[in-house]
Coordinates of C-alpha atoms in Angstrom, one line a residue:
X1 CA -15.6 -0.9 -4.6
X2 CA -14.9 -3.1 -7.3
X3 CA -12.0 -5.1 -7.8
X4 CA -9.8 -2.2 -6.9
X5 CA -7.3 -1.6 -4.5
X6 CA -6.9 1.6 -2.2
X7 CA -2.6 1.8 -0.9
X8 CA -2.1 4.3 2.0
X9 CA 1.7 4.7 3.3
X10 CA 1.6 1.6 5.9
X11 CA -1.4 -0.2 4.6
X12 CA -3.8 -1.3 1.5
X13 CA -6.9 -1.9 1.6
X14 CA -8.5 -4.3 -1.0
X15 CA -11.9 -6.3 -1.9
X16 CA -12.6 -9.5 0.2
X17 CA -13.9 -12.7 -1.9
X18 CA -14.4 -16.1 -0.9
X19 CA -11.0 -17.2 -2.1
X20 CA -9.6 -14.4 0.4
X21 CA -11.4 -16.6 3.3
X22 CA -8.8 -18.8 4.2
X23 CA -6.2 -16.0 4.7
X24 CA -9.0 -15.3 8.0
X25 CA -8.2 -18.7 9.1
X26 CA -6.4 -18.6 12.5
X27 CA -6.1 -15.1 12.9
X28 CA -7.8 -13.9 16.3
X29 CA -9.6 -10.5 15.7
X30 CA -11.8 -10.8 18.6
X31 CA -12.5 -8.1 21.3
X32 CA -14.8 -7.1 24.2
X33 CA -16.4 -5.2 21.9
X34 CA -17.7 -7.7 19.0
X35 CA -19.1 -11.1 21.2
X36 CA -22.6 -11.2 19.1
X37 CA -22.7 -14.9 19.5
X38 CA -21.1 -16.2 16.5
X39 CA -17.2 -15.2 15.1
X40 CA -16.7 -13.1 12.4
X41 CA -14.6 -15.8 10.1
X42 CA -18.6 -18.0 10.3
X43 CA -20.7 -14.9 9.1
X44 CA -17.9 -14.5 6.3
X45 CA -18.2 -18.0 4.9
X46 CA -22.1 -17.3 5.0
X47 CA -21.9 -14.5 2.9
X48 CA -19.1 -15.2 1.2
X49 CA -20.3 -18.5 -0.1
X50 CA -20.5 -19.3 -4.0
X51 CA -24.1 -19.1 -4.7
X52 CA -25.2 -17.3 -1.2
X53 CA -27.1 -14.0 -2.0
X54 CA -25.3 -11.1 -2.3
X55 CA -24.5 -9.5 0.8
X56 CA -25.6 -6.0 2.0
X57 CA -22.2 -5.0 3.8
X58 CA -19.1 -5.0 1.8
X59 CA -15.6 -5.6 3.2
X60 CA -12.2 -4.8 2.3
X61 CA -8.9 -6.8 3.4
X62 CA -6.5 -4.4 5.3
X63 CA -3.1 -5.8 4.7
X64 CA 0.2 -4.0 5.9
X65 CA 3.1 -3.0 4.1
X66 CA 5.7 -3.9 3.3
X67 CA 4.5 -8.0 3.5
X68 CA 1.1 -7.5 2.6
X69 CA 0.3 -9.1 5.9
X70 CA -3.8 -9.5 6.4
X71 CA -4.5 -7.7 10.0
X72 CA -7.9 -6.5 9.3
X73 CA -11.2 -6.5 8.0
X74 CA -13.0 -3.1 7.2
X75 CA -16.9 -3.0 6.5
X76 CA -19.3 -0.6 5.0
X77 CA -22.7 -0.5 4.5
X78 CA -25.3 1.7 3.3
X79 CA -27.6 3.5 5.4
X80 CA -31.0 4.9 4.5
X81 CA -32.5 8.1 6.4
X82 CA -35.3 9.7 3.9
X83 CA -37.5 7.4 0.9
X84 CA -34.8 9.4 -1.6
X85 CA -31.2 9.3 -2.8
X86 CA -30.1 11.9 -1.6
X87 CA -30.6 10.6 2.3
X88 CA -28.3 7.9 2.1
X89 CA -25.5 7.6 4.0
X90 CA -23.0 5.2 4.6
X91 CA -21.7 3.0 7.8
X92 CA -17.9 1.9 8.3
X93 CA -16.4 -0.3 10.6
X94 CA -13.4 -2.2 11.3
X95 CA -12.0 -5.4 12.9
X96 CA -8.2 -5.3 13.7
X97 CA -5.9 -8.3 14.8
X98 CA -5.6 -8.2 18.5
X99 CA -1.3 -7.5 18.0
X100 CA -2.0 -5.1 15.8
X101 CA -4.5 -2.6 17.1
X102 CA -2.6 0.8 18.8
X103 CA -0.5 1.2 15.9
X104 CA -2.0 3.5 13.7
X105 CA -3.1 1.2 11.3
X106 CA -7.1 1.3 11.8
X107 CA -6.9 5.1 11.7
X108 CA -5.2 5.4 8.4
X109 CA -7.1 1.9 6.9
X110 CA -10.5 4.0 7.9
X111 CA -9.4 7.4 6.7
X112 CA -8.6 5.8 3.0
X113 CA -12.0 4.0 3.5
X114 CA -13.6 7.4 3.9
X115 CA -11.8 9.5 1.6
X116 CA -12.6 6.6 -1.0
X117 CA -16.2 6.4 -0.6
X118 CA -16.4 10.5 -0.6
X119 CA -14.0 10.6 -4.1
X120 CA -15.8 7.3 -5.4
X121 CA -20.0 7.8 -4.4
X122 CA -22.1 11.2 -4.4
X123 CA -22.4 10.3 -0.4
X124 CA -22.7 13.4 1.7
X125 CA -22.1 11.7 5.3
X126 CA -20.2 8.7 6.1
X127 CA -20.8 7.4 10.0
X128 CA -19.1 4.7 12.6
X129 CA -20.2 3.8 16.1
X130 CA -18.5 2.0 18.7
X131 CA -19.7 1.1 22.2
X132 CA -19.0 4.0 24.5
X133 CA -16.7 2.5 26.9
X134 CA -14.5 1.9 23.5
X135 CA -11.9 5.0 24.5
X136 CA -9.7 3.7 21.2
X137 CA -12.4 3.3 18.5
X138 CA -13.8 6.8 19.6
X139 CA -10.0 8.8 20.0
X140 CA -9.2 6.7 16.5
X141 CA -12.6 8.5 14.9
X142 CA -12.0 12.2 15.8
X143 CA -8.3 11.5 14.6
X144 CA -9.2 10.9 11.2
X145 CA -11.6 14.0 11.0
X146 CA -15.0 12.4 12.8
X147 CA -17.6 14.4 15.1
X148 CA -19.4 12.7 17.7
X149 CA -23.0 13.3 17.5
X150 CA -24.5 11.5 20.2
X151 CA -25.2 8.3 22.2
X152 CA -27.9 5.5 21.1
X153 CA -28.9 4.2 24.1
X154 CA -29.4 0.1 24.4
X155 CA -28.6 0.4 20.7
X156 CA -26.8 -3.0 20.1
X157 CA -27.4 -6.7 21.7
X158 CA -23.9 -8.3 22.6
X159 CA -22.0 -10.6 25.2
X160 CA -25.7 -11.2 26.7
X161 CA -26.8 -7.6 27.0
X162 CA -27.9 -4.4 25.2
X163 CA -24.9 -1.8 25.1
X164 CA -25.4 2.0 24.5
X165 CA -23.3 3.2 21.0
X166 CA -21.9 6.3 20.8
X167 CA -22.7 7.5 16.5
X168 CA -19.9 9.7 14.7
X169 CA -19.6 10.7 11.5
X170 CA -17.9 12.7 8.5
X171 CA -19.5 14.8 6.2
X172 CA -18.3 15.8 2.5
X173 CA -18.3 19.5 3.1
X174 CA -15.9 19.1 6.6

């Protein structure tokens, strides 16, 4: 994405750097859902750090308007499906302060996240997955245009156990 900015009506949505880390500090963005055995703010630094290798996932600040407020982290990676170009896809997700999830805000940060990547890469599909008990994440997804395609069954190791995703996703011709 650049150095470039992407402004919805309640929220932007802009490149994270390692001088962005400290704005992390002392916000909680943790859930049942995300309990891998380490926070999010330590993986950041990791990556993040001058001189670390360049890191495979890319995330974006999600700030709200009108005080530019940080309440989020989006991420986005590519995935690879087929030895060619053309079988690439890409993987969101997102991490939302506790206070601020139910609002509104994750669906509209992930639909500019989508619609960006569509307008910005030759991508034909775009996925997410959540865990299935994850009723928001999953109403949130078909809100902004996502079809669920299935469950992936003991697909991700978390809080001590393997949980069972359930994979959406958006294609450029829906």
């Amino acid at each position: 994405m650049g150095a470039t900015t992407v402004d919805g009506e309640r929220v932007r949505l802009r490149e994270l750097g390692w001088d962005e880390i400290a704005l992390l500090e002392g916000i909680d963005m943790t859930s049942e859902y995300d309990d891998f055995g380490f926070t999010l703010l330590k993986r950041l630094k990791e990556q993040l750090a001058p001189g670390a290798p360049k890191a495979e996932v890319a995330r974006l600040l999600v700030e709200k308007y009108p005080d530019h407020a940080v309440i989020g982290i989006l991420s986005w990676h590519w995935v690879q499906y087929g030895p060619n170009e053309e079988s690439r896809a890409i993987s969101i997700g997102i991490t939302l302060r506790s206070e601020e999830r139910g609002k509104g805000y994750g669906s509209e940060a992930q639909r500019l996240l989508t619609n960006h990547l569509f307008a910005t890469t030759v991508v034909s599909r775009i996925e997410a997955s959540t865990d299935t008990k994850n009723i928001a994440e999953q109403r949130c997804l078909e809100k902004i245009g996502f079809v669920r395609e299935g469950v992936l069954r003991a697909a991700q190791w978390r809080s001590g156990e393997l949980h069972d995703m359930v994979v959406y996703s958006r294609l450029r011709t829906d």
